[in-house]
Amino acid sequence: MLELSSVTKRYAHKTVLHTISCRIDAGQCFWLVGRNGAGKTTLINILADLIAPDSGVVNFGGLRYEDDELAIKRNLGVLPDKNPAIPQLTGWEYLQFVGLLHELQTDECLRRVKSLVEYFFDETDDAYKRIGTYSHGMTKKIGLCAALLHRPQYLILDEPFAGLDPVSAAKLVRFLQSYLSPERCIFLSSHDLGYAQKIMTHIGILEGGTLQFVGSAEEFASSKHTLEESILQILQPQESNIQELNWLL
Ligand code: ADP
């Protein structure tokens, strides 16, 4: 179980997150959706302990970062928005380095790295190239492999489909559907409605610093509207006047 209680974060005088509360039980995939700038990455960075909230509590199965940071991080896999992979290392070297940090046995680490690379990379030779030469999608894939190497119970993914080709994205969907077991939680931020809806069990819509909707996919589903229409109804986009672009059109 992953729980956020009254999480608030301000930057200068702007409150980006205002008393956010939600609970994701084991076996659930929570999809966080919202506009650019809504605060999704800020929330994910708080969950991953990359930044601290101004107030509020994050707890993972009853553990908090203040008291049990290591215990939480042993069970946590994170693909952040800005992948921290080391550009001077090859993908293979980087994954071995991450395996060392998780204190994996050498043989076991090699076995895991090999199978992850074979699943996520079309050309396994790419794993022997320096990360600094990788495309956006390849960097995402190496970040995903790194997040998964220690078989985390909690998986937090910020825009995992961004930059992936359709074949790789379909593989990732299939993988995440299989990875979600009764003991695990996935927290997913994605603008890709099509992919996200194949995985999510629950949805949270972030707008104006608060969660405007939190609930199960069934609660959100409407017989009258598509998922996209229902999300747009909550986000209520302002009408943009295309005539403004007449000079261009
Ligand atoms: P999203 O991921 O939903 O696009 P972000 O969490 O990246 O949104 O950003 C939410 C808001 O917080 C934006 O207005 C952004 O400009 C602001 N913001 C994010 N990080 C910082 C920072 N380090 N300093 C000041 N403002 C920030």
XYZ file of C-alpha atoms in Angstrom, residues 73-218:
146
model
C 14.139 2.284 -1.390
C 14.930 -1.448 -1.405
C 11.369 -1.988 -2.566
C 11.044 1.016 -4.840
C 11.803 1.292 -8.553
C 11.630 4.754 -10.124
C 11.810 5.976 -13.677
C 12.078 9.745 -13.173
C 11.334 12.366 -15.781
C 15.006 13.276 -15.995
C 16.752 9.944 -16.175
C 19.872 9.982 -14.007
C 21.725 7.390 -16.166
C 25.462 8.098 -16.437
C 26.254 9.146 -20.062
C 29.904 8.009 -19.931
C 28.910 4.388 -19.182
C 27.510 1.868 -21.627
C 23.984 0.673 -20.896
C 25.386 -2.652 -19.752
C 27.931 -1.027 -17.394
C 25.259 1.247 -15.952
C 22.898 -1.630 -15.208
C 25.718 -3.569 -13.541
C 26.483 -0.487 -11.461
C 22.820 -0.251 -10.406
C 22.888 -3.991 -9.612
C 25.922 -3.412 -7.353
C 24.051 -0.652 -5.513
C 21.269 -3.161 -4.879
C 23.868 -5.693 -3.681
C 22.835 -8.295 -6.259
C 25.122 -11.328 -6.638
C 27.262 -11.007 -9.797
C 25.744 -14.031 -11.587
C 22.205 -13.067 -10.689
C 22.822 -9.467 -11.753
C 24.199 -10.571 -15.133
C 21.231 -12.874 -15.671
C 18.773 -10.082 -14.887
C 20.580 -7.467 -17.006
C 20.745 -9.850 -19.965
C 17.059 -10.745 -19.834
C 15.920 -7.114 -19.381
C 18.099 -5.931 -22.287
C 16.846 -8.780 -24.483
C 13.225 -7.928 -23.707
C 13.324 -4.142 -23.987
C 16.017 -3.562 -26.653
C 15.550 -4.630 -30.277
C 19.306 -4.561 -30.851
C 21.018 -6.030 -27.801
C 24.317 -4.570 -29.113
C 22.931 -1.146 -28.132
C 23.591 -2.118 -24.523
C 27.334 -1.913 -25.332
C 27.113 1.673 -26.561
C 27.619 4.687 -24.319
C 24.398 6.059 -22.851
C 25.457 9.544 -24.002
C 24.893 8.383 -27.604
C 21.384 6.966 -26.921
C 18.165 8.288 -28.440
C 15.412 9.523 -26.122
C 13.623 6.171 -26.336
C 16.776 4.140 -25.653
C 17.532 6.284 -22.588
C 14.000 5.593 -21.331
C 14.518 1.872 -21.851
C 17.790 1.787 -19.925
C 16.106 3.774 -17.128
C 13.275 1.234 -17.087
C 15.713 -1.681 -16.882
C 17.486 0.080 -13.988
C 14.185 0.663 -12.185
C 13.272 -3.022 -12.493
C 16.565 -4.756 -11.747
C 15.806 -5.340 -8.050
C 12.197 -6.499 -8.650
C 10.602 -3.617 -6.728
C 7.263 -3.924 -5.007
C 6.505 -0.263 -5.792
C 7.098 0.930 -9.330
C 6.870 4.653 -10.080
C 7.020 5.691 -13.716
C 7.079 9.254 -15.059
C 6.101 9.287 -18.753
C 7.494 5.812 -19.514
C 6.031 5.793 -23.048
C 7.548 9.119 -24.115
C 10.029 8.476 -26.908
C 9.185 4.771 -27.286
C 8.335 3.448 -30.737
C 4.964 1.635 -31.060
C 6.558 -1.829 -30.834
C 8.506 -0.953 -27.679
C 5.463 0.755 -26.143
C 3.327 -2.347 -26.791
C 6.021 -4.504 -25.150
C 6.049 -2.188 -22.145
C 2.253 -2.365 -21.835
C 2.396 -6.168 -21.929
C 5.212 -6.185 -19.391
C 3.418 -3.850 -16.944
C 0.182 -5.849 -17.213
C 2.154 -8.955 -16.215
C 4.219 -7.185 -13.551
C 1.153 -5.952 -11.674
C 0.584 -8.717 -9.135
C -1.442 -8.734 -5.884
C 1.645 -7.621 -3.892
C 2.735 -4.762 -6.154
C 1.691 -1.167 -6.866
C 2.375 0.836 -10.010
C 2.165 4.633 -9.990
C 2.106 5.879 -13.539
C 2.140 9.400 -14.940
C 1.478 9.438 -18.669
C -0.094 11.559 -21.380
C -0.635 8.431 -23.486
C -4.283 7.658 -22.828
C -4.282 4.663 -25.139
C -1.421 2.893 -23.372
C -2.270 4.004 -19.846
C -5.835 2.740 -20.010
C -4.600 -0.749 -20.860
C -2.737 -0.916 -17.535
C -4.457 1.311 -14.992
C -6.918 0.066 -12.426
C -7.345 3.505 -10.800
C -7.141 7.067 -11.993
C -6.315 10.422 -10.412
C -6.890 13.687 -12.283
C -4.654 16.500 -11.097
C -5.802 20.034 -11.820
C -5.283 23.305 -10.025
C -3.036 21.656 -7.426
C -5.660 19.169 -6.251
C -6.932 15.772 -7.302
C -10.241 16.544 -9.006
C -11.060 12.867 -9.316
C -9.669 9.798 -7.572
C -11.244 6.423 -8.051
C -11.283 3.127 -9.853
C -11.423 2.770 -13.631
C -14.958 1.380 -13.234
